[in-house]
Coordinates of N, CA and C in Angstrom, one line a residue:
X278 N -5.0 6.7 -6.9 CA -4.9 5.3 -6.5 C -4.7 5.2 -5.0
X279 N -3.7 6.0 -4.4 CA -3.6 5.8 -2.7 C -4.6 6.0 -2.1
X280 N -6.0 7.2 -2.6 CA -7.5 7.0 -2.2 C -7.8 6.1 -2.2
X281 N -7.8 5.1 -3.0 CA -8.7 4.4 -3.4 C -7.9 3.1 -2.6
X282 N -7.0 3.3 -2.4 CA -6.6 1.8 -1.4 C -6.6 2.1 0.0
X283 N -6.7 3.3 0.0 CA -7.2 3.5 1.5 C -8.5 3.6 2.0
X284 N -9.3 3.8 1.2 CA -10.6 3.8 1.0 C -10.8 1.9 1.8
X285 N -10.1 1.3 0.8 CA -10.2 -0.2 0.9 C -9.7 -0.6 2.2
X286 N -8.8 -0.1 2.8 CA -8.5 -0.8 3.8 C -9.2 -0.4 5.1
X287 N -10.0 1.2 5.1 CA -10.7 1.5 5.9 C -11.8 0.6 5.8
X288 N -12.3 0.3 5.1 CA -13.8 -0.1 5.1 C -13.2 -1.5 5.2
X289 N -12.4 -2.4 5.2 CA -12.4 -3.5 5.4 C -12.3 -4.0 7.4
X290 N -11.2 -2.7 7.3 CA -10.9 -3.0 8.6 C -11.7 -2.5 9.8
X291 N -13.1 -1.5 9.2 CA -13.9 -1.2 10.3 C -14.8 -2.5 10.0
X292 N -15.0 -2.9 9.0 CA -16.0 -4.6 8.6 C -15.8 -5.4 9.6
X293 N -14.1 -5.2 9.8 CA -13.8 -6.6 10.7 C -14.0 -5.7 12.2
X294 N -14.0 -4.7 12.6 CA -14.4 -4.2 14.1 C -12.9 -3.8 14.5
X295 N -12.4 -3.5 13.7 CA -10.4 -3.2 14.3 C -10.4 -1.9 14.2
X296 N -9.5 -1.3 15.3 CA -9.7 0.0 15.2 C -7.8 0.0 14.9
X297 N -7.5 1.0 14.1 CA -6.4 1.5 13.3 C -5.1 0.7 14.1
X298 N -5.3 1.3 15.6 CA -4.2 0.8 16.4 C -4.4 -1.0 16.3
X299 N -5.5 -1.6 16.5 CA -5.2 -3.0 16.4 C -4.6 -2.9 15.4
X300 N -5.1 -2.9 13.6 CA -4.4 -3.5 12.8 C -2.9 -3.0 12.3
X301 N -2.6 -2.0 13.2 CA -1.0 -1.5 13.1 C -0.6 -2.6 13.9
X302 N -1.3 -2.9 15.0 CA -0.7 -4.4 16.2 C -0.1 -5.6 15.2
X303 N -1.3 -5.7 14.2 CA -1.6 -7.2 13.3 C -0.3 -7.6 12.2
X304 N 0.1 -5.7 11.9 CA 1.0 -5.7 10.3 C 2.2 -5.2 11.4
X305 N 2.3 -5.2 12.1 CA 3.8 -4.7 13.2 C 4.1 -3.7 12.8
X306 N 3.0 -2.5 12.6 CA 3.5 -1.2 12.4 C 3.0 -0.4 13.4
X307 N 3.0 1.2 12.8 CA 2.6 2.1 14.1 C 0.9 2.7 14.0
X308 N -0.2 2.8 14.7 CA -1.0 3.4 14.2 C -1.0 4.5 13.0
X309 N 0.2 5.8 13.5 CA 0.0 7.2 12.2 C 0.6 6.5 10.8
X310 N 0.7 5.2 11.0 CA 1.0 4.5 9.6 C -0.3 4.4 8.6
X311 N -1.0 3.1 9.8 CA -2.5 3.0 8.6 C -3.1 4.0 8.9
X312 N -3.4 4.9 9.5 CA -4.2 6.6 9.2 C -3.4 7.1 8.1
X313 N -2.0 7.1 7.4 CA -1.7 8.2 6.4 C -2.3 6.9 5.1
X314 N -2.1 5.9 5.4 CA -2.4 4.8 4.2 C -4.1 4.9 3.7
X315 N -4.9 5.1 5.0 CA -6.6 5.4 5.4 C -6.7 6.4 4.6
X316 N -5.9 7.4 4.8 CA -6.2 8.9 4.5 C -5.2 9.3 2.6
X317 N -5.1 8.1 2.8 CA -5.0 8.2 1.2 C -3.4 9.2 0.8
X318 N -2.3 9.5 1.9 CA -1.2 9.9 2.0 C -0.1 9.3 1.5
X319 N -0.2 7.8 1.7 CA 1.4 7.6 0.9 C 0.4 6.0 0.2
X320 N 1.6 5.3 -0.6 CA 1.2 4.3 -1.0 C 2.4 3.3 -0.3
X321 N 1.5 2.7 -0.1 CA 2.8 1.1 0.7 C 3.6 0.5 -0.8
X322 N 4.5 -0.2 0.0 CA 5.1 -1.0 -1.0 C 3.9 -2.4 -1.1
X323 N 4.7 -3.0 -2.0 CA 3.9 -4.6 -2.3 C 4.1 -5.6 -0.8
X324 N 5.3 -5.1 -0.5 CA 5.3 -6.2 1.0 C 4.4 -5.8 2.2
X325 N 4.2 -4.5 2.4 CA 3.3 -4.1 3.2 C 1.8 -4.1 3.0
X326 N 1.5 -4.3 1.9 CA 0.3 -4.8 1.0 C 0.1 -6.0 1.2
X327 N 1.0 -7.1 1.4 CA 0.6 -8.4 1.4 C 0.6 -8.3 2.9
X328 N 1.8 -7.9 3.9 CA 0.9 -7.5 5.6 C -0.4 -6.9 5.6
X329 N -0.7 -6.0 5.3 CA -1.9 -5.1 5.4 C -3.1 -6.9 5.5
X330 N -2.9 -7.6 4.0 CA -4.1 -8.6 3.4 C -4.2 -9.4 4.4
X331 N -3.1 -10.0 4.7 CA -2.8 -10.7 6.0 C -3.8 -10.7 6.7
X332 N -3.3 -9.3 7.8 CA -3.9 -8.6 8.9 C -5.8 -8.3 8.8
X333 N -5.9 -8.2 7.6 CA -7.5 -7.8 7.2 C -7.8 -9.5 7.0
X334 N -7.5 -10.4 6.9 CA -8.0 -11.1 5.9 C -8.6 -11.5 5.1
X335 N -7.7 -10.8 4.4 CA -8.0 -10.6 2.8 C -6.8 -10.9 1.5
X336 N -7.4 -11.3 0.4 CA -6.7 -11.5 -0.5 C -6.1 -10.2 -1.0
X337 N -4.5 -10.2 -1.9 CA -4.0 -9.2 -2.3 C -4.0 -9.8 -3.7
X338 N -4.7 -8.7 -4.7 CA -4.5 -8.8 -5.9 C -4.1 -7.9 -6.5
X339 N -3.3 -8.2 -7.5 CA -2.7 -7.5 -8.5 C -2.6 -7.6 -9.8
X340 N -3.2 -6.5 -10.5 CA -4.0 -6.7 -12.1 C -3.8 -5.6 -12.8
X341 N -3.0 -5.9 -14.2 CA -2.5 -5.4 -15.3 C -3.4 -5.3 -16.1
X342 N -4.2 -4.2 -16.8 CA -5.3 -4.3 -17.9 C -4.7 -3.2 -18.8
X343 N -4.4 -4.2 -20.1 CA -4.4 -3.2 -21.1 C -5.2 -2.1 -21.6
X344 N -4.4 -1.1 -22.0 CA -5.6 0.3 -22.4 C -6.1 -0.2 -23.9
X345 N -7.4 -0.1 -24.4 CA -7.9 -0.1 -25.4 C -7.7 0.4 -26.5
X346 N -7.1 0.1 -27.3 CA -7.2 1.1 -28.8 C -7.7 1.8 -29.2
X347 N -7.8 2.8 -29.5 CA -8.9 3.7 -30.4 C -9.0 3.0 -31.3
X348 N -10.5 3.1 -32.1 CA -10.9 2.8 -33.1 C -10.9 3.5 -34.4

């Protein structure tokens, strides 16, 4: 899952032309922050998730799907 949200926030934030250090400027953090988040190393909390959306502008969603029953 931290792949995969780093995955997301790379490709959003090269979309918008920001290089790491801007959007650490945008979320008031340090660059080696969004490179370990990029690189799929730690997971943010929810508040830094809603900075991160902010900064990118983009929506933050969050979705619960139940597992299916076997038949």
């Amino acid at each position: 899952m931290a792949h995969d949200l780093g995955q997301l926030v790379y490709d959003r934030r090269t979309a918008l032309g920001l290089s790491q250090a801007e959007l650490a400027e945008r979320c008031g953090m340090k660059q080696p922050q969004i490179s370990r988040i990029e690189g799929g190393g730690t997971m943010p909390t929810i508040p830094l998730l809603r900075r991160l959306a902010r900064a990118l502008d983009a929506d933050l969603t969050i979705e619960l799907t139940p597992h299916h029953a076997a038949a």
